[in-house]
Coordinates of C-alpha atoms in Angstrom, one line a residue:
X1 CA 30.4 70.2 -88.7
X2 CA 33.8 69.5 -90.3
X3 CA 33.4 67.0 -93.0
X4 CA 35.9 64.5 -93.5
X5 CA 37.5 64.9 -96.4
X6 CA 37.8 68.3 -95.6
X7 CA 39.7 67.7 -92.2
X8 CA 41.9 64.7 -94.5
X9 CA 42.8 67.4 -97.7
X10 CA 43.9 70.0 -94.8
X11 CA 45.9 67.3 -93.6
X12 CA 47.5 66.7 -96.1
X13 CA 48.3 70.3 -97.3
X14 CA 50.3 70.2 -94.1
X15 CA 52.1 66.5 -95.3
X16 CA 53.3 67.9 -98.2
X17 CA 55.5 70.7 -97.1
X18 CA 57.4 68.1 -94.7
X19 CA 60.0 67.2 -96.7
X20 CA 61.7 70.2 -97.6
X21 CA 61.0 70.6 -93.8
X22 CA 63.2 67.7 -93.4
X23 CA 65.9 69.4 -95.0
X24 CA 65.5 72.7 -92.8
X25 CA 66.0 70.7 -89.7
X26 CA 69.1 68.9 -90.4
X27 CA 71.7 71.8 -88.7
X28 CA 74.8 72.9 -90.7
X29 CA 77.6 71.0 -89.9
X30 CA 75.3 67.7 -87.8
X31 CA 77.0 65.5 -90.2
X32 CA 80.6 66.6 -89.2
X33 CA 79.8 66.0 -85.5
X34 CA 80.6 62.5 -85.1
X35 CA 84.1 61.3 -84.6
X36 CA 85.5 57.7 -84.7
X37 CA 88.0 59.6 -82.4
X38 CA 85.6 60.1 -79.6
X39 CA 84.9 57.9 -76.4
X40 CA 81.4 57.2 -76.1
X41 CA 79.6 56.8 -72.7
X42 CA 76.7 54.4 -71.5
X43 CA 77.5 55.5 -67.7
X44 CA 79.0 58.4 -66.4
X45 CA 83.1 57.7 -65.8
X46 CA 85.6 60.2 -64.2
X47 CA 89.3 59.8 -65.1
X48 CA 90.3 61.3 -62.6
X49 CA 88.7 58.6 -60.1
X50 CA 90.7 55.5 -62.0
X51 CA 94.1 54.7 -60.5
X52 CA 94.6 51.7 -62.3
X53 CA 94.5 50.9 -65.8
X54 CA 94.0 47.3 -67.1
X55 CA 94.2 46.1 -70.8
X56 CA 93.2 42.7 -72.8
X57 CA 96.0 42.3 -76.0
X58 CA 94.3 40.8 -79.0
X59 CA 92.2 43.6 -80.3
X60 CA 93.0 45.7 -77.4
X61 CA 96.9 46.6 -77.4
X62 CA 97.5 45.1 -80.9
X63 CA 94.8 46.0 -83.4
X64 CA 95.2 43.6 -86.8
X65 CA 94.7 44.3 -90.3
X66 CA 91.9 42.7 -91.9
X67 CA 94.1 40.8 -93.7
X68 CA 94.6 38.8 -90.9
X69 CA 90.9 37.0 -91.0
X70 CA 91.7 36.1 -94.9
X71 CA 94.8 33.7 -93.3
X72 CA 92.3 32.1 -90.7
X73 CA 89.5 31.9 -93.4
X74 CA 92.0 30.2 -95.9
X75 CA 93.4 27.8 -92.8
X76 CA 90.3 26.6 -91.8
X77 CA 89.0 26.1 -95.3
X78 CA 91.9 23.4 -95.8
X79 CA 91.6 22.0 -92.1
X80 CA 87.7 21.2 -93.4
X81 CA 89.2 19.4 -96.3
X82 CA 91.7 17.4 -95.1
X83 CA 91.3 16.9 -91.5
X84 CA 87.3 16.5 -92.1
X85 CA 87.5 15.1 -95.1
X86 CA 85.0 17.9 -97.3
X87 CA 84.3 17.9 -100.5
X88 CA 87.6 20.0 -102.5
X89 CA 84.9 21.8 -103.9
X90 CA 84.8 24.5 -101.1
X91 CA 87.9 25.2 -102.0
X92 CA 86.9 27.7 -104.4
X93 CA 85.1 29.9 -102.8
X94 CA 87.2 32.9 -101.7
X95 CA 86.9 35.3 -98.6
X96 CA 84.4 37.4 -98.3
X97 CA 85.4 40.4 -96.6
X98 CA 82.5 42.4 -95.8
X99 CA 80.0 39.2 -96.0
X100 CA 79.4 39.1 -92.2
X101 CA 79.2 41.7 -89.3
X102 CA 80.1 40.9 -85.9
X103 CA 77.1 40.3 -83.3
X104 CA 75.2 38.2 -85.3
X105 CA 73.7 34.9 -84.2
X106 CA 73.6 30.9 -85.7
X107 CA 70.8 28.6 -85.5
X108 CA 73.0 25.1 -85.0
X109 CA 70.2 23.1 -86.2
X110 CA 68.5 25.8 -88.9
X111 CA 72.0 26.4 -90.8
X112 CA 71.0 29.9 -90.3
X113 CA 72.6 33.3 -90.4
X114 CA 70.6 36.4 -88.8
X115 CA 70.8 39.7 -86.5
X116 CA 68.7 39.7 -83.8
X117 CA 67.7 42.8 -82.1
X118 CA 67.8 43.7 -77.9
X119 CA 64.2 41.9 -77.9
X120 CA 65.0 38.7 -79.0
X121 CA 63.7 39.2 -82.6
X122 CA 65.2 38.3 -85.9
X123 CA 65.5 41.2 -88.2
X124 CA 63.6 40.9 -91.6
X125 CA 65.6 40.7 -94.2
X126 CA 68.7 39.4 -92.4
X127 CA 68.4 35.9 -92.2
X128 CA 70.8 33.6 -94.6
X129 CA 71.2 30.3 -95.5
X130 CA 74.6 29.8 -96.7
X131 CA 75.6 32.6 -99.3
X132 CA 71.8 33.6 -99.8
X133 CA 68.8 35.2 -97.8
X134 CA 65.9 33.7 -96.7
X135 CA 62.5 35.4 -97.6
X136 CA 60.5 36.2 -95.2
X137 CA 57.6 34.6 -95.5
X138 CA 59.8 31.1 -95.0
X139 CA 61.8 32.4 -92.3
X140 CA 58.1 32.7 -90.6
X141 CA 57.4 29.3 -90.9
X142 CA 60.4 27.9 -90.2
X143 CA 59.7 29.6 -86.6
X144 CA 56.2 28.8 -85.9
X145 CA 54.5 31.8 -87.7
X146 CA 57.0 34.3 -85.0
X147 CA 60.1 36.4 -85.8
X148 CA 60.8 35.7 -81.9
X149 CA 63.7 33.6 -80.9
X150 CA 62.7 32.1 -77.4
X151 CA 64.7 32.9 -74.5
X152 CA 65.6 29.5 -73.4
X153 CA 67.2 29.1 -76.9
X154 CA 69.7 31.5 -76.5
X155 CA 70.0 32.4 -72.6
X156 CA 73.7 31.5 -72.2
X157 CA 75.3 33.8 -70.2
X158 CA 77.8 34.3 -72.7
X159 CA 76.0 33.8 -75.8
X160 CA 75.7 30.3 -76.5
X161 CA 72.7 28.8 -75.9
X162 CA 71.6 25.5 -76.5
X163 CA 70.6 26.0 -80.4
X164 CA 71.8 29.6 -80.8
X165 CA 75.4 30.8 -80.8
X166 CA 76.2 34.5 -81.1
X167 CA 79.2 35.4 -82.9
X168 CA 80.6 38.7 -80.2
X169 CA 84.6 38.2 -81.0
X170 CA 86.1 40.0 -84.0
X171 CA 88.0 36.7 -85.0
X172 CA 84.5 34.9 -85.6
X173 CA 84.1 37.3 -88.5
X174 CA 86.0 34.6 -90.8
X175 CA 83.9 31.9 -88.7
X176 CA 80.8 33.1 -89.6
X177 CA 82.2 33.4 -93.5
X178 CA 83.1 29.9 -93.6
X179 CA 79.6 28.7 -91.9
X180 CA 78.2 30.1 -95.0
X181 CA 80.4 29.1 -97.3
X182 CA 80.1 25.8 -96.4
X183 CA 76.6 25.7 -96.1
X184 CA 76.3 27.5 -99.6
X185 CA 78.7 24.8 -101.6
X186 CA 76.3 21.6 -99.9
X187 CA 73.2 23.7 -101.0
X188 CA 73.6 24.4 -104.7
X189 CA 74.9 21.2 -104.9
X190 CA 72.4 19.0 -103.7
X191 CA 74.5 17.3 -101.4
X192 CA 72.1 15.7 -97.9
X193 CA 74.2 17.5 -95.0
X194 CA 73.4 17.7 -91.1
X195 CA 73.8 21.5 -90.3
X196 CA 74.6 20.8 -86.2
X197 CA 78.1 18.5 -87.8
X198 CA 78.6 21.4 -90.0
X199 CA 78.5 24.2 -87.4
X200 CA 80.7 21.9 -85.1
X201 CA 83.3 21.1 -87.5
X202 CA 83.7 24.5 -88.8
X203 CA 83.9 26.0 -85.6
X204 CA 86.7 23.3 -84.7
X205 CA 88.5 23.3 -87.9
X206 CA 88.9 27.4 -86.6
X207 CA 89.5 26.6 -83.4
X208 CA 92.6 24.4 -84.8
X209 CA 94.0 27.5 -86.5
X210 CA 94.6 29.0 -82.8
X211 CA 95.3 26.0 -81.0
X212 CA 98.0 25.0 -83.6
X213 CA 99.8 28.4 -83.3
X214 CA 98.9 29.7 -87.1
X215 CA 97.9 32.9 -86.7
X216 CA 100.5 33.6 -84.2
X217 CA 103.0 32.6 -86.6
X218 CA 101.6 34.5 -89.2
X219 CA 101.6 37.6 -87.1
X220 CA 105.0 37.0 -86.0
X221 CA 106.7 36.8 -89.8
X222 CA 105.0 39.8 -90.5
X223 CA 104.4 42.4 -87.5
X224 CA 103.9 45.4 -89.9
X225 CA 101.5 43.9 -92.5
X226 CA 99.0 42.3 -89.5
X227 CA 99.6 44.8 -86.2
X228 CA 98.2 48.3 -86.8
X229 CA 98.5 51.8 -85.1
X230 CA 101.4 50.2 -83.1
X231 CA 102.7 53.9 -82.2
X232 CA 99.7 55.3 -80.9
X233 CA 99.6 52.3 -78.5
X234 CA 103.0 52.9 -77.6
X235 CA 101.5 56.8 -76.9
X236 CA 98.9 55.8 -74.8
X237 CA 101.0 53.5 -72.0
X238 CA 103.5 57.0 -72.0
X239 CA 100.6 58.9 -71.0
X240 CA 99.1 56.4 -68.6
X241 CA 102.5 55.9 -66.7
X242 CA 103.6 59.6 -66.9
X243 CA 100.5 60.3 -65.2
X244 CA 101.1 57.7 -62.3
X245 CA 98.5 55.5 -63.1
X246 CA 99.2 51.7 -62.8
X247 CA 99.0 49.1 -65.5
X248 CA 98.4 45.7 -66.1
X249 CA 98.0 42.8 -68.9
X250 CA 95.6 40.1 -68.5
X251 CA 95.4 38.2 -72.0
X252 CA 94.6 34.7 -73.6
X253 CA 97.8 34.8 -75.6
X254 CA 100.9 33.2 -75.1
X255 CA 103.5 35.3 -73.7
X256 CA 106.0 34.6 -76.8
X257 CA 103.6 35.9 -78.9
X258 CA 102.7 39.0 -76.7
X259 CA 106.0 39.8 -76.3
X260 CA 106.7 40.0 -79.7
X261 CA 104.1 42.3 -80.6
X262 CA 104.8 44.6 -77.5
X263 CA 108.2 44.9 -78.5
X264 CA 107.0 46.0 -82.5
X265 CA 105.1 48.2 -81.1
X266 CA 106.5 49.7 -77.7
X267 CA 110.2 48.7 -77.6
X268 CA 112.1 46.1 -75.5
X269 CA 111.1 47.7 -72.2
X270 CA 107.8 47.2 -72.8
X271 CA 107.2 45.4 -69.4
X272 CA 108.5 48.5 -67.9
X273 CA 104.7 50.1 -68.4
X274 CA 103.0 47.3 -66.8
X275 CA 102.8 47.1 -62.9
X276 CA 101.4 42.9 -63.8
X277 CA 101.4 40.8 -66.7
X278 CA 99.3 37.8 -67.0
X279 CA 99.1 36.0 -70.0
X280 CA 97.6 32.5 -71.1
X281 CA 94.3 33.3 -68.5
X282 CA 92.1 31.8 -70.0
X283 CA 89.8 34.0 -69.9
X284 CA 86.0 34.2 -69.4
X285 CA 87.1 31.4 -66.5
X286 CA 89.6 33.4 -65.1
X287 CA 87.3 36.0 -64.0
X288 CA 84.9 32.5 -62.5
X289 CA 87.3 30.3 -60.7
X290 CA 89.0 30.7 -57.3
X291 CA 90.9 27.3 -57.4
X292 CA 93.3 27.8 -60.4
X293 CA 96.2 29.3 -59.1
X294 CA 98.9 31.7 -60.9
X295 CA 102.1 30.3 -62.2
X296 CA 105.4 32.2 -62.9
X297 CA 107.5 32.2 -65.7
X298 CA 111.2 32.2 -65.8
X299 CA 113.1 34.6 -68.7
X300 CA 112.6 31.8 -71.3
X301 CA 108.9 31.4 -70.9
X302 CA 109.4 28.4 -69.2
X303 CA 106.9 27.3 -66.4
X304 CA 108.5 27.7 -62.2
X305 CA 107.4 26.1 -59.6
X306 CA 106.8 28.1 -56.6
X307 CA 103.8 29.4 -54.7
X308 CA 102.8 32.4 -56.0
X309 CA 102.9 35.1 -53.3
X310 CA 102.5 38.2 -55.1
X311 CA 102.5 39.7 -58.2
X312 CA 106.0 41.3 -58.7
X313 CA 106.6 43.9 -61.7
X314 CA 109.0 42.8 -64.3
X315 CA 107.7 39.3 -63.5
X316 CA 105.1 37.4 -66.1
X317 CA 102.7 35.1 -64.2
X318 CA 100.0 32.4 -66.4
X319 CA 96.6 31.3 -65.7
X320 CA 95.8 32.1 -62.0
X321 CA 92.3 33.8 -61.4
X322 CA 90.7 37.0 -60.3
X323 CA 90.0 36.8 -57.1
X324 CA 93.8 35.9 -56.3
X325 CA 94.6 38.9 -58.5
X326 CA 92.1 40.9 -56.8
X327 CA 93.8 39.3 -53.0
X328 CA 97.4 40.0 -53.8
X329 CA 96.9 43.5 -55.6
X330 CA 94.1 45.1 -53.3
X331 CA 93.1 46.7 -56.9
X332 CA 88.9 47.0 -56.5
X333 CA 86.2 48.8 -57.2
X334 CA 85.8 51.3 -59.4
X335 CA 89.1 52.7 -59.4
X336 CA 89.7 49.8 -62.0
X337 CA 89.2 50.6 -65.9
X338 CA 89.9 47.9 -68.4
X339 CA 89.7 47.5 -71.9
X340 CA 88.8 44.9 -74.2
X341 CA 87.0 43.9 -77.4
X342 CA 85.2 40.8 -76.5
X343 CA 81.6 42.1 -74.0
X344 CA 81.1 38.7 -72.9
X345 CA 84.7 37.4 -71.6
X346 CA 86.5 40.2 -71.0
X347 CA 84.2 42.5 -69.4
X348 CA 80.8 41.3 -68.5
X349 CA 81.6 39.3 -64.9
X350 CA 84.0 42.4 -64.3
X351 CA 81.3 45.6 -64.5
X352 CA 78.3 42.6 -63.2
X353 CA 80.3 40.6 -60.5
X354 CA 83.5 42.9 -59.4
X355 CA 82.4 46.2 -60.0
X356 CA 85.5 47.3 -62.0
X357 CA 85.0 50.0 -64.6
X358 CA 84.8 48.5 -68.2
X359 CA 85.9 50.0 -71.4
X360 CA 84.9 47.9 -75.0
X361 CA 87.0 48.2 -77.9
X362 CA 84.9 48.3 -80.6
X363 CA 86.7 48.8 -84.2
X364 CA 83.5 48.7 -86.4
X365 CA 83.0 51.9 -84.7
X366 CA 85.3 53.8 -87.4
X367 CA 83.4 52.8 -90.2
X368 CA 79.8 52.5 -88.9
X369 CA 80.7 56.4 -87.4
X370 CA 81.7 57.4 -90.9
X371 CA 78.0 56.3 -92.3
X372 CA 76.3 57.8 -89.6
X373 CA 77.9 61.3 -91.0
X374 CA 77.1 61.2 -94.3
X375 CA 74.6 63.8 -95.8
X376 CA 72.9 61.1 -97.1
X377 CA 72.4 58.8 -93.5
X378 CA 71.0 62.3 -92.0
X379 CA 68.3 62.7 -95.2
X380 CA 67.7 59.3 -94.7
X381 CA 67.0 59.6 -91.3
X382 CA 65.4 62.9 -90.4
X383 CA 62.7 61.9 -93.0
X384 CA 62.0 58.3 -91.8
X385 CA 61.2 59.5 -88.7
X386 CA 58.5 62.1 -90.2
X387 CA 57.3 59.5 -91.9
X388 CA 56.8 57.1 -89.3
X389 CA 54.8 60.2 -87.3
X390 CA 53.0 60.9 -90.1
X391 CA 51.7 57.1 -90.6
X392 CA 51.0 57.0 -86.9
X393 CA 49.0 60.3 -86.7
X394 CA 47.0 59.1 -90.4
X395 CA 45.5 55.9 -88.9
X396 CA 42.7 57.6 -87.2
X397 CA 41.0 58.3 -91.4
X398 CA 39.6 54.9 -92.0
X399 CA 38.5 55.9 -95.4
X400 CA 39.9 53.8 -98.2
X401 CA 41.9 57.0 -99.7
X402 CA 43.7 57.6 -96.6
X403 CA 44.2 53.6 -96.1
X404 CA 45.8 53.7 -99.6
X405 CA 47.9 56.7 -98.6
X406 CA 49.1 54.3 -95.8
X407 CA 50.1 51.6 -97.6
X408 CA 52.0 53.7 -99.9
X409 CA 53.7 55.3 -97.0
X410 CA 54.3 52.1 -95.3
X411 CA 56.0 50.7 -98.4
X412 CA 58.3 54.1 -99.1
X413 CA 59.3 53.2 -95.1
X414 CA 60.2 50.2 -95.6
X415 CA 62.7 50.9 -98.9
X416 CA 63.8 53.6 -96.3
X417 CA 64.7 51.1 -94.2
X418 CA 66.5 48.8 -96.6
X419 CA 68.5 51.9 -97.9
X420 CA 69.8 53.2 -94.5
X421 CA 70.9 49.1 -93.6
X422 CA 72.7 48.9 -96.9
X423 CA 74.5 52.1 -96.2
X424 CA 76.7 50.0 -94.0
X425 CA 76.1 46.4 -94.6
X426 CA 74.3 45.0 -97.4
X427 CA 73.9 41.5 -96.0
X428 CA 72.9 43.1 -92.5
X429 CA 73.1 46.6 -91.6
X430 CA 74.9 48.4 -88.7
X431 CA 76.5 46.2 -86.0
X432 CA 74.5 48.5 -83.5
X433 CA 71.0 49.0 -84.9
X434 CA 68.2 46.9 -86.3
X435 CA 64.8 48.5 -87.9
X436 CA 63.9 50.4 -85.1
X437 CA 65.5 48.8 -82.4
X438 CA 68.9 48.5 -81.0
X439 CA 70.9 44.9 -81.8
X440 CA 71.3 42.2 -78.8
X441 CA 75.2 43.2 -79.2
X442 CA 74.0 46.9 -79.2
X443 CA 72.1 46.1 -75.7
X444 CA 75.1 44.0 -74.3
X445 CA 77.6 46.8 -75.2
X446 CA 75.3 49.4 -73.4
X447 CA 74.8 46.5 -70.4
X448 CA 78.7 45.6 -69.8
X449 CA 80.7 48.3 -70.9
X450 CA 80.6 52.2 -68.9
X451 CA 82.5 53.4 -72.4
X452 CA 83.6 52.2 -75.8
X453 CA 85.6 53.6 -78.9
X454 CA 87.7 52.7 -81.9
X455 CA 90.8 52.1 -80.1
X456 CA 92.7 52.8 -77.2
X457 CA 94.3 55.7 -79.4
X458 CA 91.1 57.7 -78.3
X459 CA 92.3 58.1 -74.9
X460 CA 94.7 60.7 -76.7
X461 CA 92.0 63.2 -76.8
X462 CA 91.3 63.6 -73.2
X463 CA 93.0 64.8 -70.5
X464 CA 93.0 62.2 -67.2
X465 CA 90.8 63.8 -65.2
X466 CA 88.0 64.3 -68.2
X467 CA 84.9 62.7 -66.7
X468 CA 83.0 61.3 -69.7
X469 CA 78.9 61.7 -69.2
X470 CA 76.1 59.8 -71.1
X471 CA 73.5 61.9 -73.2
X472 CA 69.7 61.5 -71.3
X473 CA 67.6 59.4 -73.5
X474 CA 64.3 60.3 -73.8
X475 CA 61.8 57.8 -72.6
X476 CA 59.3 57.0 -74.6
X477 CA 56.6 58.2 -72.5
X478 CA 58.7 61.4 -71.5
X479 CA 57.5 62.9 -74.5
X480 CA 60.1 64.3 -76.1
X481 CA 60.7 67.0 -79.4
X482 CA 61.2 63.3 -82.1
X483 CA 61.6 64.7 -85.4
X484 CA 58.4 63.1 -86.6
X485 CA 56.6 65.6 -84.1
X486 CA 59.0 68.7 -85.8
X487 CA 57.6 68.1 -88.4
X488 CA 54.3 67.3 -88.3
X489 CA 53.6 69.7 -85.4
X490 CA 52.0 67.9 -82.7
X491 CA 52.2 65.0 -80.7
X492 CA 50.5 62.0 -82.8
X493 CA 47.8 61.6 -80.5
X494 CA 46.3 65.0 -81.4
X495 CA 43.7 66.0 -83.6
X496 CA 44.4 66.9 -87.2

C-alpha cells in the first residue's frame, strides 16, 4: 500500500511545474483580444430584426468629460455649507477622481461605503467609512457576525431599499465622493453626527445642482471641454437613417439644454434624424404611468395646449408616458433597441415589462477592458485559478504539512486577489467583478440589458444586419476545461 507521504511528495512534484505551466497556457496575442470597441452580448440580438432605434441623451448621445463630476462635486460641497449650514471645514477636501466606482451601495444608517456582489454579499476589503476602510473583523460585527446584506434591506426595484441605496448613475460618482468626504471630515474630527441626515442632505444638496440648472449651464458655456466624441455620434445617427431605420429621443433633460448639445454635436438639423423627440420624461415613471399625458412644445420651448394625437416628426413633445408612446407609434416588441446608461430607469421596465430590446452604455468599459488585456491581468489570473484547483484538490491530506501548505496557499490567494482588484480600483476593484463572483451591477447589467459597450460609437464596427451572440457559459456542474483543471490535470475530485 501507498503510503502517505509518498502519494503527498508525488503530488507535489506535479505542483511545482504549474506555474511555468501557467505561462504556457496563456496563447499569444489573448491579451490583444479585447476591445473597448466591441459590443458585448448577454442575449442573442439580430440587427437586422431592429427597425427602430431609440436613444436616452445624458450619457447616451452626449458622453461628458470627467471634468464634469469635479463642477457637481465642487457645487454640492458649497450647497452643504451654506444652504445646510456644515462646518467650512469640508471645504478643503478636494475631488477625488478615481475614489469611487459606480455600482456600489450605502448603508443610510451605517455611513458605510461597500460593493456588494450578485449574492447579496459585501466584498471584503471594500467597505469604507468616510475616506478610510473598515477591517474586516468590525465590518462582521457591525452585521451580526455575516458578510450578508438581507434582502428586505435592499429589495427596491430600483435599488433603493429601505436602509441600502445603490449608486447605478454615472453622475452619483461625485455623490458617493462627497458621502465620504463628509463623513471623513465629522470623523477625524470628533464631531457627534447622525449618518441617515448626512446621506439625505448630501444627496439633496446634489440633487440642487440639477434642479437649479448648474450643470447644464456649465455644459452649455463650454460644449467642447464637457461633451465628448460629439462626431462619432453625429456618425452613428447617419448610419442609422441611411439605413432606414427610425429614431427617437426619450430623455430627462430639458429640451434647451438637449438641443444645444445636439446642435455641437450633429448640426442644426439635428431633429431631422429623429422620427420623435421627447424630452423632460421623467423617466423611470414614464415607462410606469398611463395617466400622464404628452405635451407639445411650440419653437420657443414654450408649453401648447392641445390634445396630443400623435407624435409628429419635427415636433418636441414633454412628459407623456409609454404606453401612449407605445399607442400612437405602434413601435413594440423586439423590433425596438434603445440605449442608455442608467440599468434601472432607462432599461429595466423596457426589456422586463415591454419587451423592447435594451442596449447599456457602459463607459467604465474602456478602462476596465484595458486592465483585462494587460500581460500582467492574464498572469494574474491564469495562476489564481490553478491555485484555487490546486487548494481544492489538497484538502483531502489532513496531515499537518499539507494543512500548512494550505494556509500558505490560501494566503498567496488572497494577495492574488487584492492585486488583480487594485489593478483597476484600489478602493474597490472592477465595476463588474468581486472575489469570485460577479457584482449586483454586474448581475443587473446581464439581467436588463441584451448588449452593452463603451459608446454608441461601437455601432461603427458592425454592419446592420450583424446578429450579435452571447458566448455559452459553462455551468458549474457541466464540467468544463477551468484552467485550474489545465493545470493540475484532473477534475479536483480525483485521486492524486
Amino acid at each position: 500500500m501507498v503510503s502517505c507521504n509518498h502519494t503527498l511528495n508525488h503530488f507535489f512534484e506535479r505542483v511545482f511545474p504549474v506555474f511555468s505551466l501557467c505561462l504556457d497556457l496563456i496563447p499569444p496575442g489573448a491579451c490583444n483580444l479585447l476591445n473597448s470597441s466591441a459590443i458585448y452580448a448577454n442575449n442573442e440580438v439580430n440587427l437586422a430584426e431592429v427597425d427602430i432605434y431609440g436613444f436616452d441623451y445624458d450619457y447616451t448621445l452626449a458622453l461628458y468629460s470627467n471634468a464634469l463630476n469635479t463642477m457637481i462635486y465642487n457645487a454640492a460641497k458649497g450647497f452643504l455649507i451654506e444652504h445646510f449650514r456644515y462646518p467650512e471645514g469640508i471645504l478643503k477636501y478636494d475631488y477625488i477622481p478615481n475614489f469611487a466606482v459606480r455600482g456600489l451601495h450605502y448603508d443610510i444608517q451605517k455611513g458605510l461605503l461597500m460593493k456588494i456582489d450578485a449574492f447579496h454579499y459585501i466584498q471584503p476589503g471594500t467597505v469604507y467609512r468616510g475616506l478610510n476602510p473598515l477591517p474586516d473583523e468590525e465590518v462582521l460585527e457591525l452585521y451580526g457576525g455575516t458578510y450578508h446584506v438581507p434582502l428586505e434591506q435592499d429589495s427596491g426595484f430600483y435599488g433603493k431599499g429601505p436602509k441600502v441605496k445603490q449608486f447605478m448613475d454615472i453622475f452619483s460618482i461625485p455623490e458617493m465622493t462627497l458621502l465620504a468626504v463628509a463623513n471623513d471630515f465629522f470623523i477625524t474630527n470628533d464631531i457627534e453626527y447622525d449618518p441617515v441626515h448626512l446621506f439625505k442632505d448630501v444627496s439633496e444638496a446634489i440633487g440642487m445642482v440639477h434642479l437649479k440648472g448648474y450643470m447644464y449651464k456649465w455644459v452649455v458655456q463650454d460644449l467642447d471641454k464637457y461633451i465628448l466624441r460629439g462626431e462619432e455620434t453625429h456618425a452613428v445617427l447617419h448610419k442609422l437613417v441611411s439605413s432606414g431605420k427610425k429614431l427617437f429621443l426619450i430623455t430627462n433633460s430639458p429640451f434647451s439644454f438637449v438641443d444645444k448639445g445636439m446642435t455641437h454635436m450633429v448640426g442644426e438639423k439635428w431633429r431631422d434624424f429623429f422620427d420623435v423627440v421627447i424630452v423632460q420624461a421623467d423617466k423611470p415613471h414614464f415607462f410606469t404611468d398611463c395617466i400622464k399625458p404628452f405635451r407639445r412644445l411650440d419653437t420657443k420651448g414654450d408649453l401648447c395646449w392641445e390634445k396630443i394625437k400623435s407624435l409628429d416628426k419635427g415636433q418636441i413633445y414633454k412628459q407623456g408616458n409609454l404606453f401612449d408612446f407605445l399607442r400612437l407609434t405602434g413601435w413594440r416588441g423586439s423590433k425596438v433597441l434603445y440605449f442608455g446608461d442608467h440599468l434601472y430607469s432607462d432599461l429595466a421596465d423596457l426589456m422586463l415589462r415591454h419587451g423592447w430590446r435594451t442596449a447599456a452604455i457602459v463607459p467604465e468599459l474602456e478602462h476596465e477592458t484595458k486592465m483585462v488585456s494587460t500581460g500582467r491581468y492574464a498572469l494574474n489570473l491564469t495562476w489564481l485559478q490553478a491555485l484555487t484547483g490546486l487548494m481544492e484538490r489538497l484538502q483531502t491530506h489532513r496531515d499537518p504539512e499539507s494543512q500548512q501548505v494550505f494556509l500558505e496557499w490560501q494566503k498567496e490567494r488572497e494577495e492574488l486577489r487584492i492585486m488583480t482588484k487594485n489593478l483597476f480600483n484600489p478602493q474597490f476593484g472592477s465595476i463588474f467583478r468581486t472575489c469570485h463572483n460577479p457584482t449586483y451591477f454586474s448581475r443587473r447589467l446581464c439581467r436588463f440589458s441584451d448588449i452593452y459597450m463603451t459608446s454608441l460609437s461601437c455601432l461603427l464596427n458592425y454592419d446592420l444586419s450583424y446578429t450579435f451572440y452571447p458566448r455559452r457559459t459553462p455551468l458549474q456542474h457541466e464540467a468544463p476545461l477551468w484552467m485550474d483543471q489545465l493545470c493540475t490535470g484532473s477534475h479536483p475530485m480525483n485521486s492524486v
